[in-house]
């Protein structure tokens, strides 16, 4: 179902890759890579479609991550590259489209953005009810649920405790006919089928009824109709004859969201709300299985794109341990991280890690993945890993780390370590000399550290 629903968008994405990619034409003369009239007409001729169909399929392809726009070029997203070999990539693309349902179908222009945002925020609870019903639900029942959820959202926004001020007793504020100040704000970003499942906020003391802005008085029936039509347009449900029913894909998407909530709630080490760097530090002392569980919980609580960006930024820091842990977390992400990982291949600090990640992602055995590294890259990675051990591990671990070097002898290792130019070379060699029980070998390592330090 996901393939058939995205087939037209995938076709336009492939056309854009060929026609608008590197070496091809720009989508517009100003290089914004949006479909101009001329580009849409050209695509329509090539694909035997109307320009309106091309534009609709182009928008769907971008929302589903099948095509990515960079400057004046359009290139295929990882989901399009994996289209023929990975069903999960197709499903992820459809879920991304489903998440963006409110962008895929224009909202009624006559309503204020705040009213539309309230309905978008409330719809996940409506979808959860549809999933639990496992069948058609009358629209009046959905409308009642939507009204309840919108009322909850407005109540939750009334955050300021009401404390009467003595000096206000005789002012206009005390008169019942005095105008009230608006207290509402935007209901938040239009994020489609986000979790939206939150407990009600208990009121600790009596509060006045929240002031409701003029646009909040707009009837919800038309907005519910728009939301159901929008969700039907992306294939999440069927809508007609006064009732709505989740499609199998829609039911699966809601189940995935609920599963993500459960995974996020099971964060074993409690790092789910931390940034990537602090989360990785919190995982440093965990066993591998426990760390992977923590990575999954952390990833489930945030959009995959921003999570990958955070992890790579953490890997760019000075702490070599975080660098290794960041790429372990990226292994949990899997295919969605591939484009970002490829972008760091030109960064010497991250290149060995990225090459190993890509090799394993392409199916190489982790035991053999190191074969993709050059001798220099392998040596650089050895020093970087030794720096992590020296900073966070115990002396015996650093001594055992010698066994993982690609060089057959310690003198050969020292020669290549001195030449590789890692910024932590001196500290690593000093720590290794202090930890090694063989006096002769320790002396040779100290001499090499001194020569690197003095530039000899």
Tab-separated table of C-alpha atoms in Angstrom:
chain	number	residue	atom	x	y	z
A	1	UNK	CA	0.000	0.000	0.000
A	2	UNK	CA	2.792	2.425	0.816
A	3	UNK	CA	4.523	1.717	-2.498
A	4	UNK	CA	1.362	2.273	-4.500
A	5	UNK	CA	0.563	5.446	-2.581
A	6	UNK	CA	4.020	6.904	-3.210
A	7	UNK	CA	4.614	5.496	-6.706
A	8	UNK	CA	3.699	8.731	-8.508
A	9	UNK	CA	5.878	10.776	-6.151
A	10	UNK	CA	8.785	8.360	-6.652
A	11	UNK	CA	8.421	8.721	-10.428
A	12	UNK	CA	8.678	12.515	-10.254
A	13	UNK	CA	11.594	12.210	-7.788
A	14	UNK	CA	13.528	10.030	-10.237
A	15	UNK	CA	12.819	12.499	-13.020
A	16	UNK	CA	14.040	15.375	-10.840
A	17	UNK	CA	17.200	13.453	-9.953
A	18	UNK	CA	18.020	13.031	-13.629
A	19	UNK	CA	16.905	16.442	-14.855
A	20	UNK	CA	17.739	18.739	-11.928
A	21	UNK	CA	20.696	16.971	-10.347
A	22	UNK	CA	24.391	17.896	-10.701
A	23	UNK	CA	25.142	18.621	-14.321
A	24	UNK	CA	21.455	19.078	-15.129
A	25	UNK	CA	19.249	22.123	-15.297
A	26	UNK	CA	18.214	24.167	-12.304
A	27	UNK	CA	14.594	24.141	-11.303
A	28	UNK	CA	14.522	27.930	-11.516
A	29	UNK	CA	16.799	30.624	-12.823
A	30	UNK	CA	17.433	31.878	-9.297
A	31	UNK	CA	18.627	28.441	-8.147
A	32	UNK	CA	15.989	27.831	-5.457
A	33	UNK	CA	15.189	24.362	-6.869
A	34	UNK	CA	11.451	24.944	-6.662
A	35	UNK	CA	9.377	23.959	-9.641
A	36	UNK	CA	8.916	26.936	-11.913
A	37	UNK	CA	6.188	26.943	-14.534
A	38	UNK	CA	8.714	26.013	-17.214
A	39	UNK	CA	10.130	23.144	-15.143
A	40	UNK	CA	6.675	21.816	-14.274
A	41	UNK	CA	5.644	21.918	-17.934
A	42	UNK	CA	8.840	20.162	-18.975
A	43	UNK	CA	8.257	17.419	-16.414
A	44	UNK	CA	4.646	17.127	-17.537
A	45	UNK	CA	5.766	16.558	-21.132
A	46	UNK	CA	8.421	14.022	-20.127
A	47	UNK	CA	6.103	12.086	-17.801
A	48	UNK	CA	2.847	12.519	-19.729
A	49	UNK	CA	1.187	14.321	-16.834
A	50	UNK	CA	-0.408	17.708	-16.278
A	51	UNK	CA	1.656	20.453	-14.605
A	52	UNK	CA	-0.756	20.338	-11.645
A	53	UNK	CA	-0.114	16.613	-11.203
A	54	UNK	CA	3.623	17.181	-11.380
A	55	UNK	CA	3.488	19.867	-8.699
A	56	UNK	CA	1.353	17.685	-6.430
A	57	UNK	CA	3.673	14.693	-6.848
A	58	UNK	CA	6.732	16.920	-6.337
A	59	UNK	CA	5.334	18.189	-3.033
A	60	UNK	CA	4.536	14.628	-1.952
A	61	UNK	CA	8.061	13.482	-2.849
A	62	UNK	CA	9.613	16.249	-0.758
A	63	UNK	CA	7.364	15.598	2.246
A	64	UNK	CA	8.100	11.862	2.041
A	65	UNK	CA	11.861	12.424	1.839
A	66	UNK	CA	12.142	10.898	-1.638
A	67	UNK	CA	13.814	14.010	-2.997
A	68	UNK	CA	16.037	16.550	-1.264
A	69	UNK	CA	16.677	20.070	-2.520
A	70	UNK	CA	20.142	21.553	-2.033
A	71	UNK	CA	20.793	24.952	-3.534
A	72	UNK	CA	20.182	24.720	-7.257
A	73	UNK	CA	20.094	20.919	-7.430
A	74	UNK	CA	17.689	18.165	-6.464
A	75	UNK	CA	19.068	14.838	-5.357
A	76	UNK	CA	17.379	11.606	-4.288
A	77	UNK	CA	16.824	11.052	-0.597
A	78	UNK	CA	18.001	7.825	1.016
A	79	UNK	CA	14.452	6.454	0.851
A	80	UNK	CA	14.412	6.709	-2.922
A	81	UNK	CA	17.830	5.066	-3.214
A	82	UNK	CA	16.607	2.199	-1.034
A	83	UNK	CA	13.188	2.024	-2.737
A	84	UNK	CA	13.714	-1.251	-4.598
A	85	UNK	CA	15.549	-3.136	-1.846
A	86	UNK	CA	14.161	-1.954	1.468
A	87	UNK	CA	10.456	-2.056	2.300
A	88	UNK	CA	11.101	-0.272	5.571
A	89	UNK	CA	12.453	2.729	3.651
A	90	UNK	CA	9.169	2.957	1.742
A	91	UNK	CA	7.187	2.695	4.966
A	92	UNK	CA	9.312	5.393	6.604
A	93	UNK	CA	8.655	7.628	3.616
A	94	UNK	CA	4.926	7.123	3.952
A	95	UNK	CA	5.048	7.793	7.706
A	96	UNK	CA	6.924	11.046	6.997
A	97	UNK	CA	4.152	12.017	4.572
A	98	UNK	CA	1.499	11.036	7.114
A	99	UNK	CA	3.248	13.125	9.769
A	100	UNK	CA	3.039	16.100	7.396
A	101	UNK	CA	-0.657	15.644	6.565
A	102	UNK	CA	-1.485	19.217	7.553
A	103	UNK	CA	1.033	20.501	4.996
A	104	UNK	CA	-0.089	18.157	2.256
A	105	UNK	CA	-3.659	19.483	2.194
A	106	UNK	CA	-4.311	23.271	2.424
A	107	UNK	CA	-6.287	24.352	5.480
A	108	UNK	CA	-9.385	26.570	5.204
A	109	UNK	CA	-8.239	30.137	4.620
A	110	UNK	CA	-11.064	31.697	6.606
A	111	UNK	CA	-9.761	30.420	9.964
A	112	UNK	CA	-6.978	31.845	12.056
A	113	UNK	CA	-3.718	29.920	12.322
A	114	UNK	CA	-4.213	29.405	16.078
A	115	UNK	CA	-7.529	27.606	15.553
A	116	UNK	CA	-6.012	25.390	12.859
A	117	UNK	CA	-3.001	24.633	15.093
A	118	UNK	CA	-5.305	23.575	17.931
A	119	UNK	CA	-7.008	21.031	15.705
A	120	UNK	CA	-3.689	19.729	14.373
A	121	UNK	CA	-2.421	19.304	17.934
A	122	UNK	CA	-5.613	17.512	18.980
A	123	UNK	CA	-5.823	15.093	16.041
A	124	UNK	CA	-3.383	12.455	17.403
A	125	UNK	CA	-5.876	11.657	20.148
A	126	UNK	CA	-8.617	11.351	17.525
A	127	UNK	CA	-6.422	8.988	15.507
A	128	UNK	CA	-5.678	6.917	18.604
A	129	UNK	CA	-9.408	6.581	19.224
A	130	UNK	CA	-9.923	5.483	15.622
A	131	UNK	CA	-7.198	2.883	16.025
A	132	UNK	CA	-8.720	1.521	19.222
A	133	UNK	CA	-12.155	1.390	17.582
A	134	UNK	CA	-10.799	-0.851	14.804
A	135	UNK	CA	-13.658	0.109	12.513
A	136	UNK	CA	-15.773	2.995	11.224
A	137	UNK	CA	-16.542	5.766	13.717
A	138	UNK	CA	-19.351	8.329	13.169
A	139	UNK	CA	-18.136	11.864	12.612
A	140	UNK	CA	-20.282	13.309	15.468
A	141	UNK	CA	-18.430	11.040	17.890
A	142	UNK	CA	-15.065	12.235	16.549
A	143	UNK	CA	-16.247	15.829	16.789
A	144	UNK	CA	-17.148	15.362	20.449
A	145	UNK	CA	-13.693	13.924	21.162
A	146	UNK	CA	-12.027	16.768	19.249
A	147	UNK	CA	-13.964	19.364	21.231
A	148	UNK	CA	-12.913	17.742	24.497
A	149	UNK	CA	-9.242	17.691	23.477
A	150	UNK	CA	-9.284	21.310	22.270
A	151	UNK	CA	-10.856	22.353	25.574
A	152	UNK	CA	-8.049	20.545	27.434
A	153	UNK	CA	-5.429	22.328	25.330
A	154	UNK	CA	-6.949	25.723	26.116
A	155	UNK	CA	-7.099	24.896	29.826
A	156	UNK	CA	-3.458	23.767	29.856
A	157	UNK	CA	-2.365	27.074	28.334
A	158	UNK	CA	-3.740	28.973	31.344
A	159	UNK	CA	-0.472	28.674	33.272
A	160	UNK	CA	-0.522	31.780	35.527
A	161	UNK	CA	-2.103	31.359	38.930
A	162	UNK	CA	-4.808	33.875	39.652
A	163	UNK	CA	-3.958	35.951	42.740
A	164	UNK	CA	-6.250	38.984	43.304
A	165	UNK	CA	-4.297	42.169	43.956
A	166	UNK	CA	-5.621	44.452	46.743
A	167	UNK	CA	-4.980	47.583	44.731
A	168	UNK	CA	-7.059	46.213	41.882
A	169	UNK	CA	-10.200	45.876	43.991
A	170	UNK	CA	-11.639	49.162	42.827
A	171	UNK	CA	-10.186	49.177	39.343
A	172	UNK	CA	-11.793	48.293	36.049
A	173	UNK	CA	-10.319	44.795	36.371
A	174	UNK	CA	-12.793	44.082	39.190
A	175	UNK	CA	-15.847	44.997	37.140
A	176	UNK	CA	-17.610	42.046	35.486
A	177	UNK	CA	-18.139	44.046	32.309
A	178	UNK	CA	-14.457	44.959	31.951
A	179	UNK	CA	-12.706	43.508	28.867
A	180	UNK	CA	-10.389	40.563	29.465
A	181	UNK	CA	-6.874	40.276	28.145
A	182	UNK	CA	-6.213	37.426	25.775
A	183	UNK	CA	-4.065	34.673	27.285
A	184	UNK	CA	-3.832	32.258	24.404
A	185	UNK	CA	-0.915	31.806	22.090
A	186	UNK	CA	-0.043	29.608	19.199
A	187	UNK	CA	-0.880	25.990	19.811
A	188	UNK	CA	2.541	25.013	18.573
A	189	UNK	CA	4.066	23.858	15.369
A	190	UNK	CA	1.892	21.937	12.961
A	191	UNK	CA	3.589	18.622	13.467
A	192	UNK	CA	0.983	16.254	12.091
A	193	UNK	CA	0.611	12.971	13.932
A	194	UNK	CA	2.921	13.689	16.866
A	195	UNK	CA	2.173	11.853	20.080
A	196	UNK	CA	-0.194	14.438	21.517
A	197	UNK	CA	-0.957	12.142	24.474
A	198	UNK	CA	-0.445	14.057	27.708
A	199	UNK	CA	-2.038	13.854	31.140
A	200	UNK	CA	-4.360	16.607	32.162
A	201	UNK	CA	-2.754	19.393	34.159
A	202	UNK	CA	-4.125	19.413	37.719
A	203	UNK	CA	-5.265	22.798	38.981
A	204	UNK	CA	-3.592	23.477	42.309
A	205	UNK	CA	-5.886	26.357	43.264
A	206	UNK	CA	-9.002	28.043	41.885
A	207	UNK	CA	-8.336	29.855	38.635
A	208	UNK	CA	-10.547	31.942	36.420
A	209	UNK	CA	-11.803	30.431	33.205
A	210	UNK	CA	-9.146	30.988	30.535
A	211	UNK	CA	-9.843	33.838	28.187
A	212	UNK	CA	-10.566	32.466	24.723
A	213	UNK	CA	-9.542	34.518	21.688
A	214	UNK	CA	-12.042	35.330	18.981
A	215	UNK	CA	-10.721	32.717	16.582
A	216	UNK	CA	-11.191	29.963	19.189
A	217	UNK	CA	-14.945	30.477	18.895
A	218	UNK	CA	-14.827	29.206	15.328
A	219	UNK	CA	-16.883	26.026	14.869
A	220	UNK	CA	-14.806	22.876	14.843
A	221	UNK	CA	-16.945	20.947	12.344
A	222	UNK	CA	-15.311	22.487	9.237
A	223	UNK	CA	-11.847	22.072	10.698
A	224	UNK	CA	-12.509	18.422	11.563
A	225	UNK	CA	-13.776	17.936	8.014
A	226	UNK	CA	-10.557	19.466	6.683
A	227	UNK	CA	-8.397	17.289	8.958
A	228	UNK	CA	-10.176	14.089	7.957
A	229	UNK	CA	-9.955	14.968	4.264
A	230	UNK	CA	-6.260	15.762	4.647
A	231	UNK	CA	-5.565	12.445	6.377
A	232	UNK	CA	-7.578	10.657	3.711
A	233	UNK	CA	-5.514	12.368	1.001
A	234	UNK	CA	-2.310	10.779	2.355
A	235	UNK	CA	-3.934	7.363	2.774
A	236	UNK	CA	-4.218	7.293	6.566
A	237	UNK	CA	-7.990	6.816	6.620
A	238	UNK	CA	-11.127	6.614	4.525
A	239	UNK	CA	-13.757	9.309	4.967
A	240	UNK	CA	-17.307	9.370	3.681
A	241	UNK	CA	-20.964	8.715	4.483
A	242	UNK	CA	-20.602	10.508	7.799
A	243	UNK	CA	-17.889	8.235	9.211
A	244	UNK	CA	-14.131	7.675	9.179
A	245	UNK	CA	-12.074	4.479	9.276
A	246	UNK	CA	-8.329	4.051	9.611
A	247	UNK	CA	-6.678	2.234	6.733
A	248	UNK	CA	-4.258	-0.580	7.561
A	249	UNK	CA	-1.407	1.867	6.915
A	250	UNK	CA	-2.985	4.467	9.165
A	251	UNK	CA	-3.489	1.944	11.938
A	252	UNK	CA	0.130	0.827	11.586
A	253	UNK	CA	1.372	4.442	11.751
A	254	UNK	CA	-0.565	5.100	14.965
A	255	UNK	CA	0.797	1.862	16.431
A	256	UNK	CA	4.347	2.958	15.545
A	257	UNK	CA	3.820	6.272	17.317
A	258	UNK	CA	2.466	4.566	20.411
A	259	UNK	CA	5.403	2.163	20.378
A	260	UNK	CA	7.801	5.110	20.236
A	261	UNK	CA	6.104	6.582	23.293
A	262	UNK	CA	6.549	3.290	25.138
A	263	UNK	CA	10.210	3.013	24.117
A	264	UNK	CA	10.883	6.585	25.172
A	265	UNK	CA	9.198	5.964	28.509
A	266	UNK	CA	11.540	3.042	29.194
A	267	UNK	CA	14.748	5.069	29.168
A	268	UNK	CA	16.847	2.896	31.538
A	269	UNK	CA	19.380	5.542	32.535
A	270	UNK	CA	17.094	8.566	32.464
A	271	UNK	CA	18.969	10.475	29.756
A	272	UNK	CA	16.036	10.922	27.401
A	273	UNK	CA	15.749	14.691	27.968
A	274	UNK	CA	19.494	15.362	27.720
A	275	UNK	CA	21.309	16.699	24.709
A	276	UNK	CA	23.349	14.266	22.639
A	277	UNK	CA	26.655	14.952	24.391
A	278	UNK	CA	25.256	14.544	27.909
A	279	UNK	CA	23.289	11.470	26.835
A	280	UNK	CA	26.440	9.845	25.450
A	281	UNK	CA	28.355	10.626	28.641
A	282	UNK	CA	25.549	9.014	30.593
A	283	UNK	CA	25.871	5.879	28.463
A	284	UNK	CA	29.653	5.624	28.786
A	285	UNK	CA	29.496	3.291	31.805
A	286	UNK	CA	26.622	1.145	30.536
A	287	UNK	CA	27.000	-2.319	29.052
A	288	UNK	CA	26.524	-2.429	25.251
A	289	UNK	CA	22.960	-3.764	25.354
A	290	UNK	CA	21.888	-1.232	27.974
A	291	UNK	CA	23.547	1.579	26.019
A	292	UNK	CA	21.723	0.587	22.839
A	293	UNK	CA	18.433	0.585	24.743
A	294	UNK	CA	19.221	4.098	25.937
A	295	UNK	CA	20.067	5.209	22.391
A	296	UNK	CA	16.746	3.825	21.128
A	297	UNK	CA	14.805	5.628	23.851
A	298	UNK	CA	16.636	8.890	23.183
A	299	UNK	CA	16.072	8.609	19.429
A	300	UNK	CA	12.389	7.754	19.829
A	301	UNK	CA	11.805	11.038	21.651
A	302	UNK	CA	13.000	13.347	18.854
A	303	UNK	CA	12.905	13.716	15.040
A	304	UNK	CA	15.488	11.510	13.391
A	305	UNK	CA	17.035	14.356	11.374
A	306	UNK	CA	17.776	16.600	14.337
A	307	UNK	CA	18.934	13.596	16.397
A	308	UNK	CA	21.487	12.607	13.754
A	309	UNK	CA	22.732	16.196	13.513
A	310	UNK	CA	23.163	16.337	17.302
A	311	UNK	CA	25.091	13.070	17.375
A	312	UNK	CA	27.479	14.119	14.613
A	313	UNK	CA	28.051	17.467	16.295
A	314	UNK	CA	28.906	15.610	19.515
A	315	UNK	CA	31.344	13.440	17.549
A	316	UNK	CA	33.160	16.576	16.371
A	317	UNK	CA	34.164	17.460	19.924
A	318	UNK	CA	37.501	16.850	21.582
A	319	UNK	CA	36.426	13.795	23.593
A	320	UNK	CA	37.371	10.681	21.612
A	321	UNK	CA	35.092	8.505	23.750
A	322	UNK	CA	32.051	10.529	22.706
A	323	UNK	CA	33.156	10.196	19.101
A	324	UNK	CA	33.028	6.430	19.258
A	325	UNK	CA	29.774	6.384	21.229
A	326	UNK	CA	28.139	8.803	18.797
A	327	UNK	CA	28.750	6.436	15.909
A	328	UNK	CA	27.453	3.546	17.994
A	329	UNK	CA	24.239	5.519	18.448
A	330	UNK	CA	24.188	6.225	14.701
A	331	UNK	CA	24.292	2.462	14.122
A	332	UNK	CA	21.015	2.276	16.029
A	333	UNK	CA	19.586	4.968	13.725
A	334	UNK	CA	20.471	2.930	10.645
A	335	UNK	CA	19.709	3.988	7.081
A	336	UNK	CA	18.228	7.441	7.844
A	337	UNK	CA	21.663	8.531	9.087
A	338	UNK	CA	23.463	7.593	5.862
A	339	UNK	CA	23.296	10.998	4.080
A	340	UNK	CA	24.667	12.850	7.124
A	341	UNK	CA	27.383	10.243	7.688
A	342	UNK	CA	28.535	10.602	4.080
A	343	UNK	CA	28.895	14.356	4.499
A	344	UNK	CA	31.654	13.913	7.115
A	345	UNK	CA	33.914	11.729	4.959
A	346	UNK	CA	36.029	14.800	4.206
A	347	UNK	CA	36.622	15.534	7.896
A	348	UNK	CA	39.842	13.757	8.993
A	349	UNK	CA	38.631	13.444	12.587
A	350	UNK	CA	35.442	11.608	11.608
A	351	UNK	CA	36.432	9.893	8.359
A	352	UNK	CA	37.593	6.531	9.838
A	353	UNK	CA	34.436	6.246	11.923
A	354	UNK	CA	32.251	7.167	8.959
A	355	UNK	CA	33.981	4.645	6.676
A	356	UNK	CA	33.447	1.838	9.195
A	357	UNK	CA	29.803	2.869	9.688
A	358	UNK	CA	29.143	2.889	5.941
A	359	UNK	CA	30.882	-0.450	5.448
A	360	UNK	CA	28.736	-2.091	8.109
A	361	UNK	CA	25.633	-0.367	6.749
A	362	UNK	CA	26.405	-1.844	3.322
A	363	UNK	CA	26.541	-5.338	4.796
A	364	UNK	CA	30.189	-5.851	5.716
A	365	UNK	CA	30.892	-8.028	8.741
A	366	UNK	CA	31.937	-5.805	11.682
A	367	UNK	CA	35.025	-7.988	12.106
A	368	UNK	CA	36.099	-7.245	8.525
A	369	UNK	CA	34.906	-3.643	8.216
A	370	UNK	CA	38.355	-2.289	9.121
A	371	UNK	CA	39.593	-3.446	5.719
A	372	UNK	CA	37.998	-0.338	4.153
A	373	UNK	CA	40.517	1.843	6.024
A	374	UNK	CA	43.910	2.754	4.683
A	375	UNK	CA	46.918	2.026	6.887
A	376	UNK	CA	47.103	5.703	7.853
A	377	UNK	CA	43.371	5.875	8.679
A	378	UNK	CA	43.605	2.712	10.768
A	379	UNK	CA	46.562	4.156	12.680
A	380	UNK	CA	44.756	7.441	13.266
A	381	UNK	CA	41.738	5.501	14.592
A	382	UNK	CA	44.023	3.460	16.870
A	383	UNK	CA	45.402	6.665	18.417
A	384	UNK	CA	41.923	8.159	18.777
A	385	UNK	CA	40.622	5.040	20.501
A	386	UNK	CA	43.695	4.950	22.737
A	387	UNK	CA	42.969	8.560	23.711
A	388	UNK	CA	39.460	7.520	24.792
A	389	UNK	CA	40.898	4.643	26.830
A	390	UNK	CA	43.545	6.893	28.406
A	391	UNK	CA	40.934	9.485	29.403
A	392	UNK	CA	38.216	7.168	30.637
A	393	UNK	CA	39.619	3.647	31.023
A	394	UNK	CA	42.113	1.777	33.161
A	395	UNK	CA	45.805	1.197	32.504
A	396	UNK	CA	45.456	-2.538	31.657
A	397	UNK	CA	42.937	-1.634	28.932
A	398	UNK	CA	45.469	0.690	27.325
A	399	UNK	CA	48.108	-2.035	27.347
A	400	UNK	CA	45.694	-4.517	25.762
A	401	UNK	CA	44.841	-1.901	23.153
A	402	UNK	CA	48.295	-2.527	21.667
A	403	UNK	CA	46.997	-5.842	20.357
A	404	UNK	CA	44.455	-4.115	18.114
A	405	UNK	CA	47.079	-2.186	16.130
A	406	UNK	CA	47.499	-3.164	12.485
A	407	UNK	CA	51.293	-2.886	12.725
A	408	UNK	CA	53.051	-6.212	13.454
A	409	UNK	CA	55.604	-4.742	15.894
A	410	UNK	CA	55.693	-1.964	18.451
A	411	UNK	CA	58.560	-0.118	16.674
A	412	UNK	CA	56.526	-0.128	13.442
A	413	UNK	CA	53.500	1.136	15.336
A	414	UNK	CA	55.491	3.946	16.958
A	415	UNK	CA	56.929	4.999	13.612
A	416	UNK	CA	53.503	5.243	11.992
A	417	UNK	CA	51.866	6.804	15.039
A	418	UNK	CA	54.456	9.575	14.983
A	419	UNK	CA	53.734	10.216	11.302
A	420	UNK	CA	49.942	10.216	11.439
A	421	UNK	CA	49.673	13.598	13.162
A	422	UNK	CA	46.920	12.900	15.661
A	423	UNK	CA	46.654	15.837	18.118
A	424	UNK	CA	46.576	13.474	21.122
A	425	UNK	CA	49.635	11.424	20.097
A	426	UNK	CA	51.927	12.696	22.859
A	427	UNK	CA	49.382	12.141	25.637
A	428	UNK	CA	48.571	8.647	24.373
A	429	UNK	CA	52.227	7.617	24.225
A	430	UNK	CA	52.984	9.037	27.674
A	431	UNK	CA	49.994	7.183	29.152
A	432	UNK	CA	51.017	3.956	27.392
A	433	UNK	CA	54.601	4.233	28.670
A	434	UNK	CA	53.352	4.740	32.225
A	435	UNK	CA	51.009	1.749	31.991
A	436	UNK	CA	53.192	-0.840	30.248
A	437	UNK	CA	54.962	-3.315	32.555
A	438	UNK	CA	57.942	-3.901	30.203
A	439	UNK	CA	60.631	-1.300	31.121
A	440	UNK	CA	62.392	-1.509	27.750
A	441	UNK	CA	59.198	-1.052	25.760
A	442	UNK	CA	58.043	1.735	28.081
A	443	UNK	CA	61.372	3.517	27.530
A	444	UNK	CA	60.965	3.273	23.736
A	445	UNK	CA	57.441	4.661	23.943
A	446	UNK	CA	58.577	7.559	26.151
A	447	UNK	CA	61.342	8.333	23.645
A	448	UNK	CA	58.799	8.390	20.833
A	449	UNK	CA	56.541	10.705	22.855
A	450	UNK	CA	59.476	13.072	23.456
A	451	UNK	CA	60.375	13.090	19.753
A	452	UNK	CA	56.787	13.906	18.763
A	453	UNK	CA	56.676	16.639	21.397
A	454	UNK	CA	59.915	18.248	20.189
A	455	UNK	CA	59.181	17.717	16.501
A	456	UNK	CA	62.024	15.251	16.069
